[in-house]
CSV table of C-alpha atoms in Angstrom, one decimal:
chain,number,residue,atom,x,y,z
A,263,UNK,CA,59.2,127.6,85.3
A,264,UNK,CA,62.1,126.1,83.3
A,265,UNK,CA,65.6,126.1,84.5
A,266,UNK,CA,68.2,127.7,81.9
A,267,UNK,CA,71.2,127.8,84.2
A,268,UNK,CA,71.7,123.9,84.3
A,269,UNK,CA,75.4,122.8,83.3
A,270,UNK,CA,76.1,119.1,82.6
A,271,UNK,CA,78.7,117.4,84.8
A,272,UNK,CA,82.1,117.8,83.5
A,273,UNK,CA,83.6,114.6,82.0
A,274,UNK,CA,87.0,114.0,83.3
A,275,UNK,CA,89.2,112.0,80.9
A,276,UNK,CA,90.6,108.6,82.1
A,277,UNK,CA,93.0,106.0,81.4
A,278,UNK,CA,92.3,103.3,79.0
A,279,UNK,CA,91.5,100.6,81.2
A,280,UNK,CA,89.8,97.3,80.7
A,281,UNK,CA,88.4,95.0,83.2
A,282,UNK,CA,90.6,91.9,83.8
A,283,UNK,CA,89.4,88.6,83.2
A,284,UNK,CA,88.0,86.6,86.7
A,285,UNK,CA,88.2,82.9,86.5
A,286,UNK,CA,87.1,80.0,88.7
A,287,UNK,CA,90.3,77.4,89.9
A,288,UNK,CA,91.4,75.8,86.8
A,289,UNK,CA,94.1,72.5,86.5
A,290,UNK,CA,97.6,73.7,86.8
A,291,UNK,CA,98.7,72.6,83.3
A,292,UNK,CA,95.9,74.8,82.1
A,293,UNK,CA,96.8,77.8,84.2
A,294,UNK,CA,100.3,77.3,83.0
A,295,UNK,CA,99.4,77.3,79.5
A,296,UNK,CA,97.0,80.1,79.5
A,297,UNK,CA,98.2,82.5,82.1
A,298,UNK,CA,101.9,81.8,83.4
A,299,UNK,CA,103.6,80.9,79.9
A,300,UNK,CA,101.7,84.0,78.2
A,301,UNK,CA,102.4,86.4,81.1
A,302,UNK,CA,98.7,87.1,81.3
A,303,UNK,CA,97.3,88.6,84.5
A,304,UNK,CA,93.9,87.0,85.8
A,305,UNK,CA,92.2,87.1,89.2
A,306,UNK,CA,91.4,83.7,90.5
A,307,UNK,CA,88.0,83.5,92.6
A,308,UNK,CA,87.6,80.8,95.4
A,309,UNK,CA,91.1,79.5,95.1
A,310,UNK,CA,91.5,80.1,98.9
A,311,UNK,CA,88.2,79.0,100.1
A,312,UNK,CA,89.6,76.0,101.9
A,313,UNK,CA,91.9,78.3,104.4
A,314,UNK,CA,91.0,82.0,104.0
A,315,UNK,CA,88.2,81.7,107.0
A,316,UNK,CA,90.9,82.4,109.6
A,317,UNK,CA,92.5,85.5,107.8
A,318,UNK,CA,90.9,88.2,109.7
A,319,UNK,CA,91.8,91.2,111.7
A,320,UNK,CA,90.8,89.5,114.7
A,321,UNK,CA,92.9,86.6,114.1
A,322,UNK,CA,95.9,89.0,113.1
A,323,UNK,CA,95.5,90.7,116.4
A,324,UNK,CA,95.1,87.8,118.6
A,325,UNK,CA,98.6,86.4,117.3
A,326,UNK,CA,100.5,89.6,116.8
A,327,UNK,CA,98.6,92.5,118.7
A,328,UNK,CA,101.4,93.2,121.1
A,329,UNK,CA,104.0,93.8,118.4
A,330,UNK,CA,105.4,97.3,117.4
A,331,UNK,CA,104.9,97.8,113.7
A,332,UNK,CA,106.5,100.6,111.4
A,333,UNK,CA,104.1,102.4,109.2
A,334,UNK,CA,104.0,104.4,105.9
A,335,UNK,CA,101.8,106.9,104.5
A,336,UNK,CA,101.0,108.4,100.8
A,337,UNK,CA,103.8,110.8,100.8
A,338,UNK,CA,106.7,110.1,98.6
A,339,UNK,CA,110.0,110.2,100.2
A,340,UNK,CA,112.1,113.4,99.5
A,341,UNK,CA,115.7,114.3,99.5
A,342,UNK,CA,117.8,112.0,101.3
A,343,UNK,CA,115.1,110.5,103.1
A,344,UNK,CA,114.9,106.5,102.7
A,345,UNK,CA,111.8,105.0,101.2
A,346,UNK,CA,112.1,102.3,104.0
A,347,UNK,CA,111.9,104.7,106.8
A,348,UNK,CA,108.5,104.8,108.4
A,349,UNK,CA,106.5,107.9,109.5
A,350,UNK,CA,105.5,106.4,112.6
A,351,UNK,CA,105.3,103.1,114.7
A,352,UNK,CA,102.5,101.8,116.5
A,353,UNK,CA,101.1,98.9,118.5
A,354,UNK,CA,99.7,96.4,115.8
A,355,UNK,CA,96.5,95.8,117.7
A,356,UNK,CA,95.8,99.5,117.7
A,357,UNK,CA,96.4,99.9,114.2
A,358,UNK,CA,93.9,97.0,113.4
A,359,UNK,CA,91.5,98.9,115.5
A,360,UNK,CA,92.2,102.2,113.4
A,361,UNK,CA,91.6,100.3,110.2
A,362,UNK,CA,88.3,99.1,111.5
A,363,UNK,CA,87.3,102.4,113.0
A,364,UNK,CA,88.0,105.0,110.2
A,365,UNK,CA,90.0,105.6,106.9
A,366,UNK,CA,93.6,106.2,107.0
A,367,UNK,CA,96.5,106.1,104.6
A,368,UNK,CA,98.8,104.6,106.9
A,369,UNK,CA,99.8,101.3,106.1
A,370,UNK,CA,102.2,98.5,106.6
A,371,UNK,CA,104.6,97.6,103.9
A,372,UNK,CA,106.3,94.0,103.5
A,373,UNK,CA,105.6,92.4,106.9
A,374,UNK,CA,107.2,88.9,106.5
A,375,UNK,CA,105.8,86.2,108.2
A,376,UNK,CA,108.8,83.8,108.9
A,377,UNK,CA,110.1,86.7,110.7
A,378,UNK,CA,107.4,88.3,112.3
A,379,UNK,CA,104.4,85.9,112.5
A,380,UNK,CA,105.4,82.3,111.9
A,381,UNK,CA,102.4,80.9,113.0
A,382,UNK,CA,100.5,82.4,110.0
A,383,UNK,CA,102.7,80.0,107.7
A,384,UNK,CA,100.9,76.8,109.2
A,385,UNK,CA,97.5,78.4,108.5
A,386,UNK,CA,97.4,78.6,104.4
A,387,UNK,CA,97.9,76.3,101.7
A,388,UNK,CA,100.4,77.0,98.7
A,389,UNK,CA,98.0,77.3,95.8
A,390,UNK,CA,99.1,74.4,93.3
A,391,UNK,CA,99.1,76.4,90.0
A,392,UNK,CA,102.3,75.9,88.9
A,393,UNK,CA,104.4,78.4,90.7
A,394,UNK,CA,107.4,77.5,92.4
A,395,UNK,CA,107.1,79.9,95.3
A,396,UNK,CA,109.8,81.3,97.0
A,397,UNK,CA,108.9,80.1,100.4
A,398,UNK,CA,111.2,82.5,102.5
A,399,UNK,CA,109.2,85.4,101.5
A,400,UNK,CA,105.4,85.2,102.1
A,401,UNK,CA,104.8,88.9,103.2
A,402,UNK,CA,101.7,90.7,104.2
A,403,UNK,CA,100.8,94.3,103.3
A,404,UNK,CA,98.1,96.4,105.2
A,405,UNK,CA,96.3,99.8,104.3
A,406,UNK,CA,93.4,101.8,105.2
A,407,UNK,CA,90.6,103.3,103.5
A,408,UNK,CA,92.8,106.4,102.3
A,409,UNK,CA,96.1,104.4,101.4
A,410,UNK,CA,97.5,104.1,98.1
A,411,UNK,CA,100.4,102.2,96.9
A,412,UNK,CA,102.5,104.4,93.9
A,413,UNK,CA,102.6,102.6,90.6
A,414,UNK,CA,105.6,100.5,90.3
A,415,UNK,CA,106.9,97.0,89.5
A,416,UNK,CA,108.9,94.8,91.8
A,417,UNK,CA,112.5,95.1,91.6
A,418,UNK,CA,113.2,91.6,91.9
A,419,UNK,CA,111.1,90.8,88.7
A,420,UNK,CA,109.0,87.8,90.5
A,421,UNK,CA,105.8,86.4,89.3
A,422,UNK,CA,103.4,87.3,92.2
A,423,UNK,CA,100.1,85.7,93.6
A,424,UNK,CA,98.6,88.5,95.6
A,425,UNK,CA,95.8,87.4,98.0
A,426,UNK,CA,93.6,90.1,99.7
A,427,UNK,CA,91.8,89.6,103.0
A,428,UNK,CA,89.0,91.7,104.6
A,429,UNK,CA,87.8,94.7,102.8
A,430,UNK,CA,87.9,95.8,99.3
A,431,UNK,CA,90.9,97.2,97.3
A,432,UNK,CA,91.2,98.5,93.5
A,433,UNK,CA,94.2,97.2,91.6
A,434,UNK,CA,95.4,98.6,88.3
A,435,UNK,CA,97.9,96.5,86.1
A,436,UNK,CA,100.2,97.6,83.4
A,437,UNK,CA,102.5,95.4,81.3
A,438,UNK,CA,106.3,95.7,80.9
A,439,UNK,CA,105.8,97.3,77.4
A,440,UNK,CA,103.8,100.0,78.7
A,441,UNK,CA,106.6,101.6,80.7
A,442,UNK,CA,107.4,103.7,77.7
A,443,UNK,CA,104.1,105.4,78.4
A,444,UNK,CA,104.1,105.6,82.3
A,445,UNK,CA,107.0,108.2,82.5
A,446,UNK,CA,109.2,105.6,84.2
A,447,UNK,CA,111.8,107.3,86.2
A,448,UNK,CA,115.3,106.0,85.3
A,449,UNK,CA,117.3,103.8,87.8
A,450,UNK,CA,114.1,103.5,89.6
A,451,UNK,CA,111.1,100.9,89.6
A,452,UNK,CA,108.4,103.7,89.3
A,453,UNK,CA,107.0,106.7,87.1
A,454,UNK,CA,107.1,110.3,88.1
A,455,UNK,CA,105.3,110.7,91.6
A,456,UNK,CA,103.5,113.8,90.3
A,457,UNK,CA,101.4,111.9,88.1
A,458,UNK,CA,98.0,111.4,89.4
A,459,UNK,CA,96.6,108.0,87.5
A,460,UNK,CA,93.1,108.7,89.0
A,461,UNK,CA,93.0,111.9,87.3
A,462,UNK,CA,95.7,112.0,84.5
A,463,UNK,CA,96.8,115.3,83.4
A,464,UNK,CA,97.1,114.5,79.5
A,465,UNK,CA,98.3,118.0,78.6
A,466,UNK,CA,101.1,117.8,80.7
A,467,UNK,CA,101.7,114.1,80.2
A,468,UNK,CA,100.2,113.2,76.6
A,469,UNK,CA,101.9,109.7,76.5
A,470,UNK,CA,99.2,108.5,79.1
A,471,UNK,CA,96.8,108.9,76.4
A,472,UNK,CA,98.6,105.7,74.9
A,473,UNK,CA,98.8,103.7,78.0
A,474,UNK,CA,96.7,100.3,78.0
A,475,UNK,CA,96.2,98.5,81.2
A,476,UNK,CA,93.6,96.6,83.5
A,477,UNK,CA,91.7,97.1,86.2
A,478,UNK,CA,90.2,94.8,88.8
A,479,UNK,CA,88.4,94.9,92.5
A,480,UNK,CA,89.5,92.6,94.9
A,481,UNK,CA,87.4,91.2,98.0
A,482,UNK,CA,88.3,88.6,100.5
A,483,UNK,CA,89.9,85.5,99.5
A,484,UNK,CA,90.5,86.8,95.7
A,485,UNK,CA,93.7,85.8,94.3
A,486,UNK,CA,95.7,87.9,91.6
A,487,UNK,CA,98.4,86.7,89.4
A,488,UNK,CA,100.7,89.4,88.5
A,489,UNK,CA,103.1,88.3,85.9
A,490,UNK,CA,106.9,89.2,86.2
A,491,UNK,CA,107.7,93.1,85.7
A,492,UNK,CA,104.1,94.1,85.7
A,493,UNK,CA,103.2,97.4,87.2
A,494,UNK,CA,100.8,97.6,89.7
A,495,UNK,CA,98.9,100.9,91.1
A,496,UNK,CA,96.8,100.0,94.3
A,497,UNK,CA,93.9,101.9,96.1
A,498,UNK,CA,92.4,100.3,99.3
A,499,UNK,CA,88.8,101.3,99.4
A,500,UNK,CA,88.5,100.4,103.1
A,501,UNK,CA,90.7,98.7,106.0
A,502,UNK,CA,92.2,95.4,104.7
A,503,UNK,CA,95.3,93.4,103.9
A,504,UNK,CA,96.9,90.9,101.5
A,505,UNK,CA,99.4,88.4,101.1
A,506,UNK,CA,102.0,88.0,98.2
A,507,UNK,CA,103.6,84.9,97.5
A,508,UNK,CA,106.6,85.2,95.0
A,509,UNK,CA,107.9,83.0,92.3
A,510,UNK,CA,111.8,83.8,91.2
A,511,UNK,CA,112.3,84.8,87.6
A,512,UNK,CA,111.8,81.9,85.0
A,513,UNK,CA,113.9,83.2,82.3
A,514,UNK,CA,117.8,83.7,82.1
A,515,UNK,CA,117.1,87.2,80.8
A,516,UNK,CA,115.0,88.0,83.6
A,517,UNK,CA,117.2,86.6,86.1
A,518,UNK,CA,120.1,88.8,84.6
A,519,UNK,CA,117.7,91.8,84.8
A,520,UNK,CA,116.7,91.0,88.1
A,521,UNK,CA,120.5,90.8,89.2
A,522,UNK,CA,120.9,94.2,87.8
A,523,UNK,CA,118.4,95.8,89.4
A,524,UNK,CA,119.3,94.5,92.9
A,525,UNK,CA,122.7,94.8,92.6
A,526,UNK,CA,123.5,97.4,90.3
A,527,UNK,CA,120.4,100.0,89.7
A,528,UNK,CA,119.5,100.2,93.4
A,529,UNK,CA,123.0,100.8,94.4
A,530,UNK,CA,123.6,103.5,92.0
A,531,UNK,CA,120.2,105.1,92.8
A,532,UNK,CA,120.8,104.7,96.6
A,533,UNK,CA,124.5,106.5,96.3
A,534,UNK,CA,123.2,109.0,94.2
A,535,UNK,CA,120.4,109.9,96.7
A,536,UNK,CA,122.7,110.3,99.4
A,537,UNK,CA,125.4,112.4,97.6
A,538,UNK,CA,122.6,114.7,96.0
A,539,UNK,CA,119.4,114.3,97.7
A,540,UNK,CA,116.5,116.1,96.0
A,541,UNK,CA,118.8,117.3,93.1
A,542,UNK,CA,119.3,113.6,91.9
A,543,UNK,CA,115.5,113.0,92.3
A,544,UNK,CA,114.5,116.2,90.5
A,545,UNK,CA,117.1,115.1,87.4
A,546,UNK,CA,115.7,111.7,87.1
A,547,UNK,CA,112.3,113.3,86.8
A,548,UNK,CA,113.4,115.4,84.3
A,549,UNK,CA,115.3,112.7,82.2
A,550,UNK,CA,112.1,110.6,82.4
A,551,UNK,CA,109.8,113.4,81.1
A,552,UNK,CA,112.3,114.5,78.3
A,553,UNK,CA,112.8,110.8,77.2
A,554,UNK,CA,108.9,110.1,77.1
A,555,UNK,CA,108.4,113.2,75.2
A,556,UNK,CA,111.1,112.5,72.8
A,557,UNK,CA,109.7,108.9,72.2
A,558,UNK,CA,106.3,110.2,71.6
A,559,UNK,CA,107.1,112.7,69.0
A,560,UNK,CA,109.0,110.1,66.8
A,561,UNK,CA,107.0,108.9,63.7
A,562,UNK,CA,105.1,105.6,64.2
């Protein structure tokens, strides 16, 4: 009997994303010319092959498994809550076991090696790609198979080399020029947290139709160059961790913007949040929405 009740699957609209370029290691001067000076992101495969074999869950557990670590989840901070306040604490070894056993949205944010696990500083090589890395702040980030890192750019505007270990993660990147279409929140480094970039609501947020970005999937040992001011939205597809190496801003204009972000913008935002709580957050989101909608309606 011929079926007449079949309905084709609904095709959901998605963002305009291109696959990010993947390259093999190249000479330093070529990297500077093609990517650093042009501020173009790129994923470099096999850049860490000489040392990444030790960078595993089991090795981290052996070095730091007895530490107590703060954990965060996917829920945005509300009201007067601090974004730096963890949702819980756990023994590091138990957290690693959890990552290996089942999906979780619990993640570790900015685990600095110099402060917490200096042994690891002796177990990697700074890639010689032309970046002057700030050697005080190599930091690790851990996440489980349900972890997402909301879209944002780094407040201190570094050029980042983001190296992934264990598991797989998806990274979506947007250039600084895309802030106008992402509904960037004033006095912040993120967009409206109600926006779901995996299932964008183009009716509610029509400017998202104009967004252009890149998508890349990272596996163990991959190194992702993220230029200064680039937005990144990260999804852990299974348990894994990454290390970020940071290079300070390279131009006077970027340095000035970094100083403003760190010493003025953040101070204003934190102060208003302590005074007004959720009212300040709601006000900023309405401001972001109105500003983006007005820009969208201006003639080209």
